[in-house]
Structures are given as C-alpha cells and as structure tokens.
PDB file of C-alpha atoms in Angstrom:
ATOM      1  CA  MET C   1     -33.447 -32.998  45.296  1.00 53.00           C
ATOM      2  CA  SER C   2     -30.757 -33.440  47.948  1.00 57.00           C
ATOM      3  CA  LYS C   3     -29.166 -30.478  49.716  1.00 52.00           C
ATOM      4  CA  CYS C   4     -25.859 -31.147  47.913  1.00 49.00           C
ATOM      5  CA  SER C   5     -27.537 -31.181  44.522  1.00 55.00           C
ATOM      6  CA  LEU C   6     -29.402 -27.957  45.376  1.00 49.00           C
ATOM      7  CA  LYS C   7     -26.183 -26.223  46.416  1.00 51.00           C
ATOM      8  CA  LEU C   8     -24.467 -27.356  43.254  1.00 47.00           C
ATOM      9  CA  ALA C   9     -27.336 -26.069  41.118  1.00 47.00           C
ATOM     10  CA  VAL C  10     -27.190 -22.673  42.867  1.00 44.00           C
ATOM     11  CA  VAL C  11     -23.443 -22.447  42.292  1.00 45.00           C
ATOM     12  CA  CYS C  12     -23.816 -23.318  38.609  1.00 49.00           C
ATOM     13  CA  LEU C  13     -26.607 -20.799  38.096  1.00 49.00           C
ATOM     14  CA  THR C  14     -24.593 -18.103  39.841  1.00 50.00           C
ATOM     15  CA  ALA C  15     -21.578 -18.811  37.616  1.00 49.00           C
ATOM     16  CA  VAL C  16     -23.725 -18.617  34.487  1.00 46.00           C
ATOM     17  CA  PHE C  17     -25.304 -15.349  35.664  1.00 47.00           C
ATOM     18  CA  LEU C  18     -21.965 -13.761  36.476  1.00 46.00           C
ATOM     19  CA  GLY C  19     -20.537 -14.900  33.152  1.00 50.00           C
ATOM     20  CA  ALA C  20     -23.432 -13.318  31.294  1.00 49.00           C
ATOM     21  CA  CYS C  21     -23.008 -10.054  33.184  1.00 50.00           C
ATOM     22  CA  ALA C  22     -19.229  -9.864  32.687  1.00 50.00           C
ATOM     23  CA  THR C  23     -18.021  -6.902  30.654  1.00 54.00           C
ATOM     24  CA  PRO C  24     -16.758  -8.051  27.235  1.00 57.00           C
ATOM     25  CA  ASP C  25     -13.276  -7.116  26.125  1.00 57.00           C
ATOM     26  CA  PRO C  26     -13.337  -3.667  24.495  1.00 64.00           C
ATOM     27  CA  ILE C  27     -12.986  -3.577  20.708  1.00 69.00           C
ATOM     28  CA  PRO C  28      -9.556  -2.125  19.817  1.00 71.00           C
ATOM     29  CA  ALA C  29      -9.639   1.330  18.276  1.00 85.00           C
ATOM     30  CA  ASP C  30      -8.629   1.622  14.627  1.00 88.00           C
ATOM     31  CA  ARG C  31      -5.084   2.938  14.191  1.00 91.00           C
ATOM     32  CA  TYR C  32      -3.639   4.651  11.130  1.00 91.00           C
ATOM     33  CA  PHE C  33       0.002   4.827  10.032  1.00 91.00           C
ATOM     34  CA  ARG C  34       1.922   6.686   7.340  1.00 89.00           C
ATOM     35  CA  VAL C  35       5.263   6.245   5.599  1.00 90.00           C
ATOM     36  CA  GLU C  36       7.722   9.107   6.037  1.00 86.00           C
ATOM     37  CA  SER C  37      10.636   8.566   3.688  1.00 86.00           C
ATOM     38  CA  THR C  38      13.969  10.389   3.749  1.00 84.00           C
ATOM     39  CA  LEU C  39      16.949  10.324   1.409  1.00 83.00           C
ATOM     40  CA  PRO C  40      20.626  10.839   2.242  1.00 83.00           C
ATOM     41  CA  SER C  41      21.720  14.426   1.641  1.00 77.00           C
ATOM     42  CA  GLY C  42      23.033  14.932  -1.886  1.00 71.00           C
ATOM     43  CA  CYS C  43      22.118  11.437  -3.052  1.00 68.00           C
ATOM     44  CA  CYS C  44      20.250  12.777  -6.092  1.00 65.00           C
ATOM     45  CA  GLY C  45      22.782  15.326  -7.351  1.00 63.00           C
ATOM     46  CA  SER C  46      21.435  18.246  -9.362  1.00 66.00           C
ATOM     47  CA  PHE C  47      19.591  17.590 -12.603  1.00 69.00           C
ATOM     48  CA  ALA C  48      18.209  20.131 -15.054  1.00 70.00           C
ATOM     49  CA  ALA C  49      15.368  17.823 -16.091  1.00 74.00           C
ATOM     50  CA  GLU C  50      11.913  18.014 -14.563  1.00 83.00           C
ATOM     51  CA  PHE C  51      10.746  14.805 -12.911  1.00 86.00           C
ATOM     52  CA  VAL C  52       7.146  13.626 -13.059  1.00 89.00           C
ATOM     53  CA  ILE C  53       6.081  11.263 -10.254  1.00 89.00           C
ATOM     54  CA  THR C  54       3.083   9.195 -11.307  1.00 89.00           C
ATOM     55  CA  PRO C  55       0.749   7.490  -8.811  1.00 89.00           C
ATOM     56  CA  MET C  56       2.089   3.987  -8.230  1.00 94.00           C
ATOM     57  CA  ARG C  57       0.018   0.910  -8.956  1.00 95.00           C
ATOM     58  CA  ALA C  58      -0.794  -1.454  -6.117  1.00 95.00           C
ATOM     59  CA  ASP C  59      -2.828  -4.478  -7.178  1.00 94.00           C
ATOM     60  CA  GLY C  60      -4.885  -6.952  -5.163  1.00 93.00           C
ATOM     61  CA  LEU C  61      -4.407  -6.835  -1.399  1.00 93.00           C
ATOM     62  CA  TYR C  62      -1.667  -4.231  -1.818  1.00 94.00           C
ATOM     63  CA  GLY C  63      -4.303  -1.778  -3.006  1.00 94.00           C
ATOM     64  CA  ASP C  64      -6.116  -1.971   0.348  1.00 94.00           C
ATOM     65  CA  ARG C  65      -5.268   0.188   3.339  1.00 94.00           C
ATOM     66  CA  ALA C  66      -5.172  -2.660   5.875  1.00 94.00           C
ATOM     67  CA  VAL C  67      -1.676  -3.512   7.131  1.00 94.00           C
ATOM     68  CA  LEU C  68      -0.495  -6.837   5.717  1.00 94.00           C
ATOM     69  CA  LEU C  69       1.325  -9.539   7.671  1.00 94.00           C
ATOM     70  CA  ALA C  70       3.169 -12.345   5.866  1.00 94.00           C
ATOM     71  CA  ASN C  71       4.408 -15.747   6.993  1.00 91.00           C
ATOM     72  CA  PRO C  72       8.217 -16.243   6.909  1.00 88.00           C
ATOM     73  CA  THR C  73       8.147 -17.524   3.312  1.00 86.00           C
ATOM     74  CA  GLY C  74       5.845 -14.751   2.099  1.00 84.00           C
ATOM     75  CA  THR C  75       3.371 -17.246   0.684  1.00 89.00           C
ATOM     76  CA  GLU C  76       0.511 -16.394   3.064  1.00 93.00           C
ATOM     77  CA  LEU C  77      -0.806 -12.911   3.808  1.00 93.00           C
ATOM     78  CA  THR C  78      -3.297 -11.759   6.414  1.00 94.00           C
ATOM     79  CA  GLN C  79      -4.850  -8.335   6.889  1.00 93.00           C
ATOM     80  CA  GLN C  80      -4.814  -6.647  10.254  1.00 89.00           C
ATOM     81  CA  ARG C  81      -8.327  -5.874  11.464  1.00 87.00           C
ATOM     82  CA  TYR C  82      -7.633  -2.600  13.267  1.00 91.00           C
ATOM     83  CA  ASP C  83      -4.384  -1.242  11.759  1.00 93.00           C
ATOM     84  CA  PHE C  84      -4.463   0.703   8.492  1.00 94.00           C
ATOM     85  CA  TRP C  85      -2.335   2.975   6.346  1.00 94.00           C
ATOM     86  CA  VAL C  86      -3.587   6.557   6.068  1.00 93.00           C
ATOM     87  CA  ASP C  87      -3.969   6.097   2.301  1.00 94.00           C
ATOM     88  CA  SER C  88      -3.762   3.262  -0.195  1.00 94.00           C
ATOM     89  CA  PRO C  89      -0.119   2.121  -0.458  1.00 94.00           C
ATOM     90  CA  GLY C  90       0.247   3.200  -4.086  1.00 94.00           C
ATOM     91  CA  ARG C  91      -0.800   6.785  -3.416  1.00 93.00           C
ATOM     92  CA  MET C  92       0.990   6.945  -0.078  1.00 93.00           C
ATOM     93  CA  LEU C  93       4.300   5.766  -1.538  1.00 94.00           C
ATOM     94  CA  SER C  94       3.997   8.155  -4.495  1.00 92.00           C
ATOM     95  CA  TYR C  95       3.622  11.122  -2.159  1.00 91.00           C
ATOM     96  CA  ALA C  96       6.406   9.799   0.081  1.00 91.00           C
ATOM     97  CA  LEU C  97       8.786   9.738  -2.900  1.00 91.00           C
ATOM     98  CA  LEU C  98       7.660  13.197  -3.999  1.00 88.00           C
ATOM     99  CA  GLU C  99       8.215  14.688  -0.536  1.00 87.00           C
ATOM    100  CA  ALA C 100      11.567  12.957  -0.089  1.00 86.00           C
ATOM    101  CA  LEU C 101      12.801  14.410  -3.389  1.00 84.00           C
ATOM    102  CA  ARG C 102      11.469  17.866  -2.549  1.00 83.00           C
ATOM    103  CA  GLU C 103      13.515  17.846   0.632  1.00 81.00           C
ATOM    104  CA  GLN C 104      16.643  17.270  -1.470  1.00 76.00           C
ATOM    105  CA  GLY C 105      16.146  20.553  -3.326  1.00 68.00           C
ATOM    106  CA  GLY C 106      17.605  21.443  -6.716  1.00 65.00           C
ATOM    107  CA  MET C 107      15.085  19.327  -8.606  1.00 71.00           C
ATOM    108  CA  ALA C 108      11.948  20.313 -10.485  1.00 73.00           C
ATOM    109  CA  LEU C 109       9.167  17.945  -9.419  1.00 70.00           C
ATOM    110  CA  VAL C 110       5.526  17.466 -10.188  1.00 73.00           C
ATOM    111  CA  LEU C 111       2.922  14.821  -9.395  1.00 69.00           C
ATOM    112  CA  GLU C 112       1.343  13.729 -12.656  1.00 69.00           C
ATOM    113  CA  ARG C 113      -1.976  15.379 -13.423  1.00 65.00           C
ATOM    114  CA  GLY C 114      -2.012  15.027 -17.192  1.00 67.00           C
ATOM    115  CA  LEU C 115       0.159  13.991 -20.130  1.00 72.00           C
ATOM    116  CA  PRO C 116       3.845  14.679 -19.439  1.00 75.00           C
ATOM    117  CA  GLU C 117       5.908  16.874 -21.722  1.00 80.00           C
ATOM    118  CA  PRO C 118       8.426  15.055 -23.979  1.00 78.00           C
ATOM    119  CA  GLU C 119      11.455  16.446 -22.128  1.00 81.00           C
ATOM    120  CA  GLN C 120      10.189  15.447 -18.694  1.00 85.00           C
ATOM    121  CA  ILE C 121      11.510  12.330 -16.965  1.00 87.00           C
ATOM    122  CA  VAL C 122       8.623  10.154 -15.817  1.00 91.00           C
ATOM    123  CA  ILE C 123       8.906   7.783 -12.833  1.00 92.00           C
ATOM    124  CA  THR C 124       6.255   5.071 -12.626  1.00 93.00           C
ATOM    125  CA  GLY C 125       6.071   2.236 -10.130  1.00 96.00           C
ATOM    126  CA  ARG C 126       4.145  -0.882  -9.164  1.00 97.00           C
ATOM    127  CA  VAL C 127       4.095  -2.049  -5.554  1.00 97.00           C
ATOM    128  CA  ASP C 128       5.192  -5.694  -5.484  1.00 96.00           C
ATOM    129  CA  ARG C 129       5.737  -6.208  -1.725  1.00 96.00           C
ATOM    130  CA  PHE C 130       4.605  -3.970   1.141  1.00 96.00           C
ATOM    131  CA  GLU C 131       4.189  -5.997   4.299  1.00 95.00           C
ATOM    132  CA  LEU C 132       5.546  -7.118   7.651  1.00 94.00           C
ATOM    133  CA  VAL C 133       7.048 -10.614   7.639  1.00 94.00           C
ATOM    134  CA  ARG C 134       6.737 -12.635  10.837  1.00 92.00           C
ATOM    135  CA  ASP C 135      10.100 -13.480  12.341  1.00 89.00           C
ATOM    136  CA  SER C 136      10.887 -16.748  14.125  1.00 80.00           C
ATOM    137  CA  GLU C 137      11.027 -14.765  17.366  1.00 76.00           C
ATOM    138  CA  ALA C 138       7.504 -14.101  18.637  1.00 79.00           C
ATOM    139  CA  GLY C 139       6.243 -10.547  18.299  1.00 83.00           C
ATOM    140  CA  ARG C 140       8.937  -9.411  15.862  1.00 92.00           C
ATOM    141  CA  TYR C 141       8.534  -8.576  12.187  1.00 94.00           C
ATOM    142  CA  GLN C 142      10.703  -7.694   9.211  1.00 94.00           C
ATOM    143  CA  PRO C 143       9.427  -4.876   6.976  1.00 94.00           C
ATOM    144  CA  HIS C 144       9.553  -5.914   3.319  1.00 95.00           C
ATOM    145  CA  VAL C 145       9.180  -3.321   0.560  1.00 96.00           C
ATOM    146  CA  ALA C 146       9.654  -4.041  -3.159  1.00 97.00           C
ATOM    147  CA  ILE C 147       8.657  -1.756  -6.034  1.00 98.00           C
ATOM    148  CA  ASP C 148       9.029  -2.292  -9.791  1.00 98.00           C
ATOM    149  CA  PHE C 149      10.064   1.061 -11.302  1.00 98.00           C
ATOM    150  CA  GLU C 150      10.187   2.324 -14.847  1.00 96.00           C
ATOM    151  CA  VAL C 151      11.878   5.609 -15.741  1.00 94.00           C
ATOM    152  CA  SER C 152      11.380   7.100 -19.175  1.00 92.00           C
ATOM    153  CA  SER C 153      11.147  10.294 -21.187  1.00 87.00           C
ATOM    154  CA  GLY C 154       9.533  11.233 -24.474  1.00 84.00           C
ATOM    155  CA  VAL C 155      12.940  12.112 -25.891  1.00 86.00           C
ATOM    156  CA  ALA C 156      15.129   9.206 -24.716  1.00 85.00           C
ATOM    157  CA  GLY C 157      12.456   6.532 -24.306  1.00 91.00           C
ATOM    158  CA  LEU C 158      12.825   3.912 -21.582  1.00 94.00           C
ATOM    159  CA  LEU C 159      15.786   4.724 -19.350  1.00 93.00           C
ATOM    160  CA  LEU C 160      15.333   2.183 -16.576  1.00 95.00           C
ATOM    161  CA  ALA C 161      13.153  -0.828 -15.729  1.00 97.00           C
ATOM    162  CA  GLN C 162      14.198  -2.418 -12.455  1.00 97.00           C
ATOM    163  CA  ARG C 163      12.883  -3.882  -9.218  1.00 98.00           C
ATOM    164  CA  PHE C 164      14.190  -2.279  -6.045  1.00 98.00           C
ATOM    165  CA  GLU C 165      13.762  -4.128  -2.782  1.00 97.00           C
ATOM    166  CA  ALA C 166      14.603  -3.726   0.893  1.00 96.00           C
ATOM    167  CA  VAL C 167      14.068  -6.018   3.884  1.00 94.00           C
ATOM    168  CA  GLY C 168      14.609  -4.467   7.286  1.00 91.00           C
ATOM    169  CA  PRO C 169      15.763  -6.122  10.509  1.00 91.00           C
ATOM    170  CA  ALA C 170      13.272  -7.943  12.738  1.00 91.00           C
ATOM    171  CA  ILE C 171      11.825  -5.494  15.268  1.00 91.00           C
ATOM    172  CA  GLU C 172       8.762  -5.138  17.475  1.00 92.00           C
ATOM    173  CA  TYR C 173       5.458  -4.830  15.629  1.00 90.00           C
ATOM    174  CA  GLN C 174       4.724  -1.301  16.838  1.00 87.00           C
ATOM    175  CA  ASP C 175       8.191  -0.065  15.838  1.00 88.00           C
ATOM    176  CA  ALA C 176       7.866  -1.672  12.425  1.00 88.00           C
ATOM    177  CA  LEU C 177       4.749   0.388  11.745  1.00 84.00           C
ATOM    178  CA  ALA C 178       5.438   3.618  13.582  1.00 73.00           C
ATOM    179  CA  GLY C 179       8.493   4.752  11.675  1.00 64.00           C
ATOM    180  CA  LYS C 180      11.582   2.596  12.151  1.00 73.00           C
ATOM    181  CA  GLY C 181      10.646  -0.327   9.968  1.00 90.00           C
ATOM    182  CA  VAL C 182       8.530   0.299   6.886  1.00 93.00           C
ATOM    183  CA  SER C 183       9.657   3.917   6.514  1.00 92.00           C
ATOM    184  CA  GLU C 184      13.337   2.972   6.618  1.00 93.00           C
ATOM    185  CA  ALA C 185      12.864   0.123   4.136  1.00 94.00           C
ATOM    186  CA  THR C 186      10.985   2.479   1.813  1.00 94.00           C
ATOM    187  CA  SER C 187      13.746   5.076   2.114  1.00 93.00           C
ATOM    188  CA  ALA C 188      16.315   2.422   1.156  1.00 94.00           C
ATOM    189  CA  VAL C 189      14.300   1.561  -1.976  1.00 95.00           C
ATOM    190  CA  PHE C 190      13.992   5.220  -2.998  1.00 94.00           C
ATOM    191  CA  THR C 191      17.705   5.833  -2.372  1.00 92.00           C
ATOM    192  CA  GLU C 192      18.684   2.958  -4.682  1.00 94.00           C
ATOM    193  CA  LEU C 193      16.234   4.191  -7.328  1.00 94.00           C
ATOM    194  CA  MET C 194      17.586   7.741  -7.363  1.00 89.00           C
ATOM    195  CA  GLY C 195      21.171   6.469  -7.376  1.00 89.00           C
ATOM    196  CA  ALA C 196      20.418   4.402 -10.476  1.00 91.00           C
ATOM    197  CA  ILE C 197      18.709   7.361 -12.171  1.00 88.00           C
ATOM    198  CA  GLY C 198      21.648   9.581 -11.301  1.00 85.00           C
ATOM    199  CA  ASN C 199      24.094   7.135 -12.886  1.00 86.00           C
ATOM    200  CA  ILE C 200      22.052   7.026 -16.092  1.00 84.00           C
ATOM    201  CA  LEU C 201      21.672  10.789 -16.403  1.00 80.00           C
ATOM    202  CA  THR C 202      25.318  11.418 -15.562  1.00 79.00           C
ATOM    203  CA  ALA C 203      26.489   8.919 -18.159  1.00 74.00           C
ATOM    204  CA  GLY C 204      24.438  10.657 -20.832  1.00 64.00           C
ATOM    205  CA  PRO C 205      23.474   9.191 -24.222  1.00 61.00           C
TER     206      PRO C 205
END
C-alpha cells in the first residue's frame, strides 16, 4: 500500500471513529398544554335554569392527546410526537366551558354525573375540528376549532343543534399552543354558543 493510500485510510478510519463517538441529538422532552377559555363579561345574561355540561365526544384522532397539525386544506393530519394536551380534547373542552361559565357568575352549573332532571338545560358537544393548520408562511399556524353542539331540556326538548366554528390568525407555533391561538379560538366558539342559547331562552316558548 502506498503512503498516500495509507494516509487516506487513516483519515477515513478516524472520521468513522469520530462519527461513532459523536453525541446524538437529545430527544425533546414531552410538553403538555391546556386550553384556558374566557367569555366576555355579561355575555351569558342571568338565567334561572340550571345548566348541565356533559363530557364532549371526540372521535378518532381527536380523542387522542397528541397535538394535531393539518395541511392548508385540512385533508391531512399528523400528530406531534412530543407535544400533548393535558387531557383528551373532549374532557378538556368540557371543563374549559364549565370554568368559563362559572367565571360569569349568576348561573347554576354542574358537570353531568348522572341522568339530568327534566327542568335542567343540557349542553352536549362533539369535537369536529381541533387542530393547528399550517399557513403558507413557514413556522406559522392557524388554530381551528369546531364543535357540534346540542342544547336540550326534558321539558322543552331540543332547543338548539348547531355547529360553531372559529379559525384564528396565523401565528407562531408556540404561541398557537401556549394560550393565544387555540384558547382564543375556543373562547370564540363558546361565546357564540352562549349567545345563541341566550337568544333562545330570552325569546321564550
């Protein structure tokens, strides 16, 4: 073997050795996020009825805790590997609605734990969209929240069956998760829901 070939072999072996000894990239730590919803002051009015908030349904991928990312058309979803919600979206959104209404005051509220009484107004929901939609600008996402609600009572029957939806502005990924994005879109959905309920109850039979 010539001296040049020997030197080349040594260099190659050294590169392989150093590559094998290199420290691998650290695995990202799991992160957990929650939705904190708020409602405009006085948006719900004052109702004598007692409201029952039932745990919302969230089917398929929406029942998992992994954060979902969608392509611009919403036809393709991917799950984040290290970012999760603190609870399944259905349960988390149910408690977010309950807490937002409690902060309003003047309303009797309960999270369903059994069969509701006939005079109680029952709010049920199914999560239809709960994701971050990739924007055309790299690194920015639009929070998209849509929930199908039904409102009923044993006395009046079905009062409302409607889909409420909110799409927030495109913002940085971290902001979309940490409070500005998904929480604000969820608050917008809840505000529209309670406004619709208020109109129905105010109008009367």
